[in-house]
């Protein structure tokens, strides 16, 4: 009797569903995350074109219209010196993004380099780098940022460094643990058995499998750095006035709140929604792409 | 003069340093394996059988001893020098899912093995992937699938195809069937058998399943706590199991009886495998051995030849 | 003894880390443009003198440098500073040379400690039940409400919340709750809530996730197979196992809370350590700034040690090392 | 045959996987008699665990019981309120799970885990429960019960943990013990010890045992009766003797032939082709037909019923008689 079955049994027609595709499908079902992504996208666009659409420069105070409420002339009102709040917010978004992205990049680059070094080299390098990580975790990185602001000053670049440099430890620890778990895993062992070189293993096997976790950690890092930047302003160590920033606006609003609540509505609202959106996106990415979120 | 064996393992030992303590994973193991033959390594968990397999492939470095492949000492070759040799020695893992990148399609995974060694053009490699998949009994469309879309049995076939893609001489099969269902196990065993015949492959077959090892192997080594307690030709060893541990293992297998009257009594030796951190003195098996004497407790037994190439590491053997 | 050796090792590690914190902060501040002499108030006060009588100015400067040990080699200054810190001999602040740093700390530190601990306690007391309820009512509106609220809490920094509270209770509902000062219970409510909101979010979300994960474990099925009733199952097996995981996030969370106190104290005008840090950094009052960082670091590290001890006590699998 | 202790009738269980549904158990009926040792054998995904676990309310949330009854001493477990079922679990029915590593609560002393069952069911007071726990540990072959009482699971070896699992299951002297792959995670020498322990306890306590296993060696040496499951259906159900002498379902025959045993070096392998299906719709024809060497048009279009081809020998195959004739 003929057996019309292949040895391995029927295989469903492959659907070519890569992990990325499946993750994206899960992400797009998370409405909060999608909404967050839309806001983040708007935030980025405004950050890029903000200076061109701003009706006023952040430096031009309208002394004839100090602390006026929202009107057609000044959409979000003016502050105590006569700056247009709407324009200030547009510029704030730009600076906030510049600093947060710059700082996150700085942390990330240092963290990835040191994390890879610790994980791949092992031995004494690993011990030293991990001691450094322990050291950074002993104090909140915000305090290191404070001290760095003293050293570097309050410009855009210095802010990026002050917030970015102390943030490396988290990334380094993550990368190292990913590298270690994979280095001792069967996938890398199999690749070694095939005769793959170190760089081939790193780029073709390890990298595609860590990129998801790295993106997720970056997504969590950006809102953290946005918060840190505003937090520095709260204690008077933020971006140098008159450069506008959410932190400065919030700090100022806190002091002048009694008569002019609009100074708070818009900056606080936009800032809060932005942070929330970033968190929704980060959380959505984590749930959609982390290994646990799989099944 | 007979040609030299494909693989010679001489007095190989491996220790792991775990939290400041030495774990003796493999202790002074020696064996030889001719081309086209199968060596079976059996033992319970913690016996060091998988470690031994990795030592042979130089995926781990031995602390002592020598490994000769095709007459060439590979013990101290650098990773770079090892790389071209990897074409000749491959491994099949117990958990094929864990051994594959979840982000690579099946086709890419098999092709990558060839790409690493610059074998053929892209098109030639693609063609070879199709051939290999067909050879291991899979439809060629699976090359577009990702590992998570296949069943355990199918993935193991992919693992075999990947190992075969380099035309190896030696293949280490590390518990290749123990994660599979019974009906799939036989399929894979049959496939391994056919491939061995077709490509004159040499196998090291690692398993805790004595019956399968007996079925597939020409030579067998029984490991306990990293040491070979008995080794020899499969037929001879299973006909004359001499070491008490081998005997116990054989008695512990529940065979399907012919009838209910012929059922096995459920008796077994007491105790469990001791911690490899703290192996017992003398013969490591003495705390569980029904025949242990004082000398077993104190002195490490020597290897004794008890038959044609059949050796036993036991004081009581003669 | 094993436990004592562990403790000794950790304490030594804390001391070394703190010494390093002091050294690095000191060197960085030393290296900052203008160094210690850019100190705003003193520099302004002495500017006329420098112009009128350079000799007298030089003398004052020397006195000043001697007083703060600035004439010594850098390594000596650093060591001296470390030694002084560990002997709690912090010296005087630069901004207000007449008062000792110790006296400032004496009034400020307890306030911040109470604020931080109160908010951690509140977040645990509120967050854990929220997390448990969300986990047990998974995928119901209760769960969605809790998770969404937690996300809000987690995303919105304490200072934004604090400013919003100031607006609400300072402008809209005046005289319901005080928005400045410290001392009475009602004055503590808003700062503690501002600080706790984020932690509640983290604790609740973590508790939820961890409990859901735990309730899927095999040993829960074993407990069910024993006939263990629902609530004992949830609490004795589920929650207890989830808590071990939760403890690991409370340590880092405490560090964030400490940062939060710095912000919140500024907004609610609370005379705590945060306010001290604020004035110290804005006025470039280095001795004060370094001391404050030292005290905060010590608090955080000791808290982390305590958390680790609790962790080892709760989870028998954890080995202290 | 003695009276049925547990009688499962036409049980159907489905799992919701989001995009589709898996038909895990499709109309399974059998019973366990008092004092009987029943072996439920099948490969992964055959529904062997799900069948009994769903009767006890121990399947995952996405599993739904669609129909059927599971009468334990005449009372339908599937219709009970959770509280009633809780009273039966652990007291009348004990369960031993496969992986002793994950099946014990890691942060609870093992003594307390054993006592918990007795205290929950008010089987014994605190003092007696403690004494009985020591007694149980001793019976299970755990040395120094008093000292070990206070240990945590991670301080035991796999075999010892499985002994603790058994002690938990036996604490309230249940009438039925369900052992779900109790030895799969263990080494062979330890597997033997655990089976011997179960055998001894069964004889001493005169309880029924249902062993769920994929291992014919375990089932045939241990059990009085054997059920073979495939794709959530019973393929064959027979006394062990009949099962050994006259397997009548092609799947059973194929599976038995798939087992390589000691001393079979020269044997020719004849694997069952293909692999077991995961049913995403209810079976309308024989689920095994696509892998069966005897399959006919009828097998591919008509669902074979489970029928009694000789006393106490049930087979779900259109061609069982022919298989039997061929096999003999």
PDB file of N, CA and C in Angstrom, chain A residues 6-20 22 185-198 200 204-205 208-209 211-212 289, chain B residues 54 58-59 83 86 89-91 93 95 98-104 112-113 116-117 137-139 141-142 144-146 148-150 154 157 162 166 187 190:
ATOM      1  N   UNK A   6       4.898  12.481   3.187  1.00  0.00           N
ATOM      2  CA  UNK A   6       6.337  12.659   3.277  1.00  0.00           C
ATOM      3  C   UNK A   6       6.779  12.263   4.678  1.00  0.00           C
ATOM      4  N   UNK A   7       8.031  11.923   4.786  1.00  0.00           N
ATOM      5  CA  UNK A   7       8.556  11.419   6.050  1.00  0.00           C
ATOM      6  C   UNK A   7       8.282  12.354   7.226  1.00  0.00           C
ATOM      7  N   UNK A   8       8.454  13.600   7.006  1.00  0.00           N
ATOM      8  CA  UNK A   8       8.359  14.513   8.130  1.00  0.00           C
ATOM      9  C   UNK A   8       6.953  15.025   8.352  1.00  0.00           C
ATOM     10  N   UNK A   9       6.044  14.570   7.540  1.00  0.00           N
ATOM     11  CA  UNK A   9       4.683  14.982   7.746  1.00  0.00           C
ATOM     12  C   UNK A   9       4.384  16.289   7.055  1.00  0.00           C
ATOM     13  N   UNK A  10       3.127  16.651   7.090  1.00  0.00           N
ATOM     14  CA  UNK A  10       2.717  17.845   6.364  1.00  0.00           C
ATOM     15  C   UNK A  10       3.310  19.107   6.994  1.00  0.00           C
ATOM     16  N   UNK A  11       3.720  19.986   6.144  1.00  0.00           N
ATOM     17  CA  UNK A  11       4.202  21.277   6.627  1.00  0.00           C
ATOM     18  C   UNK A  11       3.247  22.323   6.087  1.00  0.00           C
ATOM     19  N   UNK A  12       2.711  23.098   6.969  1.00  0.00           N
ATOM     20  CA  UNK A  12       1.829  24.167   6.521  1.00  0.00           C
ATOM     21  C   UNK A  12       2.643  25.107   5.657  1.00  0.00           C
ATOM     22  N   UNK A  13       2.011  25.626   4.624  1.00  0.00           N
ATOM     23  CA  UNK A  13       2.727  26.570   3.772  1.00  0.00           C
ATOM     24  C   UNK A  13       3.287  27.676   4.638  1.00  0.00           C
ATOM     25  N   UNK A  14       4.585  27.900   4.602  1.00  0.00           N
ATOM     26  CA  UNK A  14       5.179  28.875   5.517  1.00  0.00           C
ATOM     27  C   UNK A  14       4.602  30.256   5.279  1.00  0.00           C
ATOM     28  N   UNK A  15       4.380  30.938   6.355  1.00  0.00           N
ATOM     29  CA  UNK A  15       3.716  32.227   6.231  1.00  0.00           C
ATOM     30  C   UNK A  15       4.714  33.380   6.134  1.00  0.00           C
ATOM     31  N   UNK A  16       5.995  33.071   6.226  1.00  0.00           N
ATOM     32  CA  UNK A  16       7.050  34.086   6.204  1.00  0.00           C
ATOM     33  C   UNK A  16       6.802  35.147   7.267  1.00  0.00           C
ATOM     34  N   UNK A  17       6.402  34.678   8.416  1.00  0.00           N
ATOM     35  CA  UNK A  17       6.171  35.619   9.502  1.00  0.00           C
ATOM     36  C   UNK A  17       7.433  35.762  10.330  1.00  0.00           C
ATOM     37  N   UNK A  18       8.174  36.794  10.078  1.00  0.00           N
ATOM     38  CA  UNK A  18       9.377  37.002  10.863  1.00  0.00           C
ATOM     39  C   UNK A  18       8.983  37.504  12.241  1.00  0.00           C
ATOM     40  N   UNK A  19       9.929  37.395  13.157  1.00  0.00           N
ATOM     41  CA  UNK A  19       9.681  37.889  14.515  1.00  0.00           C
ATOM     42  C   UNK A  19       9.313  39.363  14.465  1.00  0.00           C
ATOM     43  N   UNK A  20       9.959  40.057  13.548  1.00  0.00           N
ATOM     44  CA  UNK A  20       9.707  41.488  13.469  1.00  0.00           C
ATOM     45  C   UNK A  20       8.250  41.747  13.079  1.00  0.00           C
ATOM     46  N   UNK A  22       5.675  39.724  13.419  1.00  0.00           N
ATOM     47  CA  UNK A  22       4.760  39.324  14.492  1.00  0.00           C
ATOM     48  C   UNK A  22       4.754  40.364  15.600  1.00  0.00           C
ATOM     49  N   UNK A 185      25.125  30.446  25.228  1.00  0.00           N
ATOM     50  CA  UNK A 185      23.945  29.739  24.745  1.00  0.00           C
ATOM     51  C   UNK A 185      24.271  28.796  23.601  1.00  0.00           C
ATOM     52  N   UNK A 186      23.292  27.961  23.282  1.00  0.00           N
ATOM     53  CA  UNK A 186      23.532  26.946  22.262  1.00  0.00           C
ATOM     54  C   UNK A 186      23.591  27.542  20.870  1.00  0.00           C
ATOM     55  N   UNK A 187      22.919  28.685  20.669  1.00  0.00           N
ATOM     56  CA  UNK A 187      22.922  29.268  19.337  1.00  0.00           C
ATOM     57  C   UNK A 187      24.337  29.656  18.921  1.00  0.00           C
ATOM     58  N   UNK A 188      25.044  30.317  19.834  1.00  0.00           N
ATOM     59  CA  UNK A 188      26.401  30.745  19.520  1.00  0.00           C
ATOM     60  C   UNK A 188      27.326  29.534  19.451  1.00  0.00           C
ATOM     61  N   UNK A 189      27.076  28.556  20.331  1.00  0.00           N
ATOM     62  CA  UNK A 189      27.878  27.341  20.279  1.00  0.00           C
ATOM     63  C   UNK A 189      27.725  26.669  18.912  1.00  0.00           C
ATOM     64  N   UNK A 190      26.478  26.637  18.441  1.00  0.00           N
ATOM     65  CA  UNK A 190      26.235  26.031  17.138  1.00  0.00           C
ATOM     66  C   UNK A 190      26.969  26.795  16.042  1.00  0.00           C
ATOM     67  N   UNK A 191      26.929  28.123  16.132  1.00  0.00           N
ATOM     68  CA  UNK A 191      27.605  28.938  15.125  1.00  0.00           C
ATOM     69  C   UNK A 191      29.116  28.702  15.170  1.00  0.00           C
ATOM     70  N   UNK A 192      29.642  28.556  16.386  1.00  0.00           N
ATOM     71  CA  UNK A 192      31.081  28.274  16.507  1.00  0.00           C
ATOM     72  C   UNK A 192      31.401  26.923  15.893  1.00  0.00           C
ATOM     73  N   UNK A 193      30.496  25.977  16.138  1.00  0.00           N
ATOM     74  CA  UNK A 193      30.720  24.643  15.591  1.00  0.00           C
ATOM     75  C   UNK A 193      30.719  24.668  14.074  1.00  0.00           C
ATOM     76  N   UNK A 194      29.955  25.598  13.492  1.00  0.00           N
ATOM     77  CA  UNK A 194      29.944  25.719  12.039  1.00  0.00           C
ATOM     78  C   UNK A 194      31.233  26.343  11.529  1.00  0.00           C
ATOM     79  N   UNK A 195      32.009  26.922  12.451  1.00  0.00           N
ATOM     80  CA  UNK A 195      33.256  27.538  12.051  1.00  0.00           C
ATOM     81  C   UNK A 195      33.148  29.032  11.840  1.00  0.00           C
ATOM     82  N   UNK A 196      32.082  29.633  12.354  1.00  0.00           N
ATOM     83  CA  UNK A 196      31.904  31.064  12.172  1.00  0.00           C
ATOM     84  C   UNK A 196      32.949  31.829  12.973  1.00  0.00           C
ATOM     85  N   UNK A 197      33.423  32.932  12.405  1.00  0.00           N
ATOM     86  CA  UNK A 197      34.400  33.750  13.106  1.00  0.00           C
ATOM     87  C   UNK A 197      33.688  34.597  14.154  1.00  0.00           C
ATOM     88  N   UNK A 198      34.477  35.170  15.049  1.00  0.00           N
ATOM     89  CA  UNK A 198      33.902  36.008  16.111  1.00  0.00           C
ATOM     90  C   UNK A 198      33.012  37.108  15.531  1.00  0.00           C
ATOM     91  N   UNK A 200      31.591  37.265  12.604  1.00  0.00           N
ATOM     92  CA  UNK A 200      30.397  36.701  11.964  1.00  0.00           C
ATOM     93  C   UNK A 200      29.345  36.375  13.016  1.00  0.00           C
ATOM     94  N   UNK A 204      25.998  38.388  12.664  1.00  0.00           N
ATOM     95  CA  UNK A 204      24.888  37.652  12.062  1.00  0.00           C
ATOM     96  C   UNK A 204      24.026  36.921  13.080  1.00  0.00           C
ATOM     97  N   UNK A 205      24.622  36.580  14.228  1.00  0.00           N
ATOM     98  CA  UNK A 205      23.848  35.813  15.194  1.00  0.00           C
ATOM     99  C   UNK A 205      23.457  36.633  16.420  1.00  0.00           C
ATOM    100  N   UNK A 208      21.340  40.562  15.589  1.00  0.00           N
ATOM    101  CA  UNK A 208      19.901  40.558  15.279  1.00  0.00           C
ATOM    102  C   UNK A 208      19.047  40.153  16.480  1.00  0.00           C
ATOM    103  N   UNK A 209      19.639  39.423  17.394  1.00  0.00           N
ATOM    104  CA  UNK A 209      18.851  38.973  18.530  1.00  0.00           C
ATOM    105  C   UNK A 209      18.891  39.921  19.723  1.00  0.00           C
ATOM    106  N   UNK A 211      19.053  43.392  19.079  1.00  0.00           N
ATOM    107  CA  UNK A 211      18.648  44.715  18.615  1.00  0.00           C
ATOM    108  C   UNK A 211      17.287  45.095  19.203  1.00  0.00           C
ATOM    109  N   UNK A 212      16.413  44.111  19.360  1.00  0.00           N
ATOM    110  CA  UNK A 212      15.099  44.398  19.928  1.00  0.00           C
ATOM    111  C   UNK A 212      15.205  44.946  21.343  1.00  0.00           C
ATOM    112  N   UNK A 289       7.979  42.914  21.561  1.00  0.00           N
ATOM    113  CA  UNK A 289       9.222  42.351  21.036  1.00  0.00           C
ATOM    114  C   UNK A 289      10.053  41.577  22.048  1.00  0.00           C
TER     115      UNK A 289
ATOM    116  N   UNK B  54      31.764  18.066  23.423  1.00  0.00           N
ATOM    117  CA  UNK B  54      32.231  19.412  23.116  1.00  0.00           C
ATOM    118  C   UNK B  54      33.752  19.519  23.163  1.00  0.00           C
ATOM    119  N   UNK B  58      36.401  20.711  20.209  1.00  0.00           N
ATOM    120  CA  UNK B  58      37.133  21.901  20.657  1.00  0.00           C
ATOM    121  C   UNK B  58      36.200  23.103  20.848  1.00  0.00           C
ATOM    122  N   UNK B  59      34.936  22.816  21.163  1.00  0.00           N
ATOM    123  CA  UNK B  59      34.055  23.910  21.575  1.00  0.00           C
ATOM    124  C   UNK B  59      34.385  24.260  23.013  1.00  0.00           C
ATOM    125  N   UNK B  83      39.085  26.728  12.565  1.00  0.00           N
ATOM    126  CA  UNK B  83      37.935  27.065  11.730  1.00  0.00           C
ATOM    127  C   UNK B  83      37.811  26.222  10.468  1.00  0.00           C
ATOM    128  N   UNK B  86      36.465  22.766  11.018  1.00  0.00           N
ATOM    129  CA  UNK B  86      35.061  22.608  11.431  1.00  0.00           C
ATOM    130  C   UNK B  86      34.200  22.026  10.317  1.00  0.00           C
ATOM    131  N   UNK B  89      33.977  18.338  11.093  1.00  0.00           N
ATOM    132  CA  UNK B  89      33.367  17.852  12.330  1.00  0.00           C
ATOM    133  C   UNK B  89      32.178  18.718  12.689  1.00  0.00           C
ATOM    134  N   UNK B  90      31.038  18.122  12.802  1.00  0.00           N
ATOM    135  CA  UNK B  90      29.816  18.880  13.064  1.00  0.00           C
ATOM    136  C   UNK B  90      29.065  18.327  14.273  1.00  0.00           C
ATOM    137  N   UNK B  91      28.060  19.056  14.689  1.00  0.00           N
ATOM    138  CA  UNK B  91      27.310  18.636  15.871  1.00  0.00           C
ATOM    139  C   UNK B  91      25.819  18.821  15.652  1.00  0.00           C
ATOM    140  N   UNK B  93      22.347  19.131  17.929  1.00  0.00           N
ATOM    141  CA  UNK B  93      22.025  19.429  19.325  1.00  0.00           C
ATOM    142  C   UNK B  93      20.729  18.765  19.778  1.00  0.00           C
ATOM    143  N   UNK B  95      18.404  20.320  21.565  1.00  0.00           N
ATOM    144  CA  UNK B  95      17.299  21.259  21.391  1.00  0.00           C
ATOM    145  C   UNK B  95      17.569  22.103  20.146  1.00  0.00           C
ATOM    146  N   UNK B  98      16.942  25.911  20.257  1.00  0.00           N
ATOM    147  CA  UNK B  98      17.908  26.760  20.952  1.00  0.00           C
ATOM    148  C   UNK B  98      19.174  26.945  20.140  1.00  0.00           C
ATOM    149  N   UNK B  99      19.438  26.016  19.232  1.00  0.00           N
ATOM    150  CA  UNK B  99      20.695  26.108  18.501  1.00  0.00           C
ATOM    151  C   UNK B  99      20.557  26.929  17.230  1.00  0.00           C
ATOM    152  N   UNK B 100      19.361  27.449  16.979  1.00  0.00           N
ATOM    153  CA  UNK B 100      19.187  28.261  15.780  1.00  0.00           C
ATOM    154  C   UNK B 100      18.791  29.675  16.143  1.00  0.00           C
ATOM    155  N   UNK B 101      19.206  30.598  15.309  1.00  0.00           N
ATOM    156  CA  UNK B 101      18.818  31.981  15.557  1.00  0.00           C
ATOM    157  C   UNK B 101      17.350  32.157  15.205  1.00  0.00           C
ATOM    158  N   UNK B 102      16.555  32.667  16.161  1.00  0.00           N
ATOM    159  CA  UNK B 102      15.131  32.852  15.862  1.00  0.00           C
ATOM    160  C   UNK B 102      14.884  33.869  14.764  1.00  0.00           C
ATOM    161  N   UNK B 103      15.897  34.660  14.416  1.00  0.00           N
ATOM    162  CA  UNK B 103      15.709  35.697  13.395  1.00  0.00           C
ATOM    163  C   UNK B 103      16.168  35.255  12.016  1.00  0.00           C
ATOM    164  N   UNK B 104      16.584  33.996  11.885  1.00  0.00           N
ATOM    165  CA  UNK B 104      17.063  33.530  10.584  1.00  0.00           C
ATOM    166  C   UNK B 104      16.081  32.502  10.061  1.00  0.00           C
ATOM    167  N   UNK B 112      24.013  29.577   5.738  1.00  0.00           N
ATOM    168  CA  UNK B 112      25.071  30.291   6.435  1.00  0.00           C
ATOM    169  C   UNK B 112      26.265  29.384   6.709  1.00  0.00           C
ATOM    170  N   UNK B 113      25.981  28.117   7.014  1.00  0.00           N
ATOM    171  CA  UNK B 113      27.075  27.184   7.256  1.00  0.00           C
ATOM    172  C   UNK B 113      28.017  27.143   6.057  1.00  0.00           C
ATOM    173  N   UNK B 116      29.897  30.596   5.492  1.00  0.00           N
ATOM    174  CA  UNK B 116      31.031  30.789   6.394  1.00  0.00           C
ATOM    175  C   UNK B 116      32.313  30.244   5.773  1.00  0.00           C
ATOM    176  N   UNK B 117      32.185  29.114   5.084  1.00  0.00           N
ATOM    177  CA  UNK B 117      33.374  28.493   4.509  1.00  0.00           C
ATOM    178  C   UNK B 117      33.535  28.797   3.027  1.00  0.00           C
ATOM    179  N   UNK B 137      14.167  14.768   4.313  1.00  0.00           N
ATOM    180  CA  UNK B 137      12.747  14.475   4.331  1.00  0.00           C
ATOM    181  C   UNK B 137      11.859  15.667   4.625  1.00  0.00           C
ATOM    182  N   UNK B 138      12.316  16.850   4.224  1.00  0.00           N
ATOM    183  CA  UNK B 138      11.469  18.036   4.429  1.00  0.00           C
ATOM    184  C   UNK B 138      11.159  18.642   3.068  1.00  0.00           C
ATOM    185  N   UNK B 139       9.955  19.174   2.898  1.00  0.00           N
ATOM    186  CA  UNK B 139       9.658  19.879   1.651  1.00  0.00           C
ATOM    187  C   UNK B 139      10.507  21.145   1.568  1.00  0.00           C
ATOM    188  N   UNK B 141       9.880  24.034   0.756  1.00  0.00           N
ATOM    189  CA  UNK B 141       9.287  25.324   1.156  1.00  0.00           C
ATOM    190  C   UNK B 141       9.649  25.711   2.587  1.00  0.00           C
ATOM    191  N   UNK B 142      10.075  24.756   3.406  1.00  0.00           N
ATOM    192  CA  UNK B 142      10.360  25.130   4.800  1.00  0.00           C
ATOM    193  C   UNK B 142      11.534  26.103   4.873  1.00  0.00           C
ATOM    194  N   UNK B 144      11.703  28.886   3.799  1.00  0.00           N
ATOM    195  CA  UNK B 144      11.207  30.240   4.042  1.00  0.00           C
ATOM    196  C   UNK B 144      10.679  30.416   5.456  1.00  0.00           C
ATOM    197  N   UNK B 145      10.556  29.309   6.192  1.00  0.00           N
ATOM    198  CA  UNK B 145       9.942  29.385   7.519  1.00  0.00           C
ATOM    199  C   UNK B 145      10.973  29.792   8.566  1.00  0.00           C
ATOM    200  N   UNK B 146      10.475  30.264   9.688  1.00  0.00           N
ATOM    201  CA  UNK B 146      11.347  30.560  10.830  1.00  0.00           C
ATOM    202  C   UNK B 146      11.273  29.394  11.812  1.00  0.00           C
ATOM    203  N   UNK B 148      10.473  28.958  14.819  1.00  0.00           N
ATOM    204  CA  UNK B 148       9.318  28.770  15.697  1.00  0.00           C
ATOM    205  C   UNK B 148       8.100  28.216  14.965  1.00  0.00           C
ATOM    206  N   UNK B 149       8.168  28.178  13.643  1.00  0.00           N
ATOM    207  CA  UNK B 149       7.012  27.673  12.898  1.00  0.00           C
ATOM    208  C   UNK B 149       7.067  26.175  12.656  1.00  0.00           C
ATOM    209  N   UNK B 150       8.174  25.541  13.045  1.00  0.00           N
ATOM    210  CA  UNK B 150       8.305  24.108  12.791  1.00  0.00           C
ATOM    211  C   UNK B 150       8.168  23.316  14.088  1.00  0.00           C
ATOM    212  N   UNK B 154      10.702  18.272  12.986  1.00  0.00           N
ATOM    213  CA  UNK B 154      11.108  18.941  11.748  1.00  0.00           C
ATOM    214  C   UNK B 154      12.380  19.750  11.964  1.00  0.00           C
ATOM    215  N   UNK B 157      15.424  17.722  11.951  1.00  0.00           N
ATOM    216  CA  UNK B 157      15.860  17.412  10.587  1.00  0.00           C
ATOM    217  C   UNK B 157      16.627  18.590   9.999  1.00  0.00           C
ATOM    218  N   UNK B 162      21.718  21.092   8.377  1.00  0.00           N
ATOM    219  CA  UNK B 162      22.747  22.111   8.537  1.00  0.00           C
ATOM    220  C   UNK B 162      24.108  21.472   8.800  1.00  0.00           C
ATOM    221  N   UNK B 166      28.107  20.824   5.247  1.00  0.00           N
ATOM    222  CA  UNK B 166      29.546  20.995   5.072  1.00  0.00           C
ATOM    223  C   UNK B 166      30.248  19.684   4.717  1.00  0.00           C
ATOM    224  N   UNK B 187      11.993   7.867  13.449  1.00  0.00           N
ATOM    225  CA  UNK B 187      12.210   8.491  12.140  1.00  0.00           C
ATOM    226  C   UNK B 187      13.604   9.100  12.083  1.00  0.00           C
ATOM    227  N   UNK B 190      16.349   6.490  12.043  1.00  0.00           N
ATOM    228  CA  UNK B 190      16.461   5.881  10.724  1.00  0.00           C
ATOM    229  C   UNK B 190      17.180   6.808   9.754  1.00  0.00           C
TER     230      UNK B 190
END
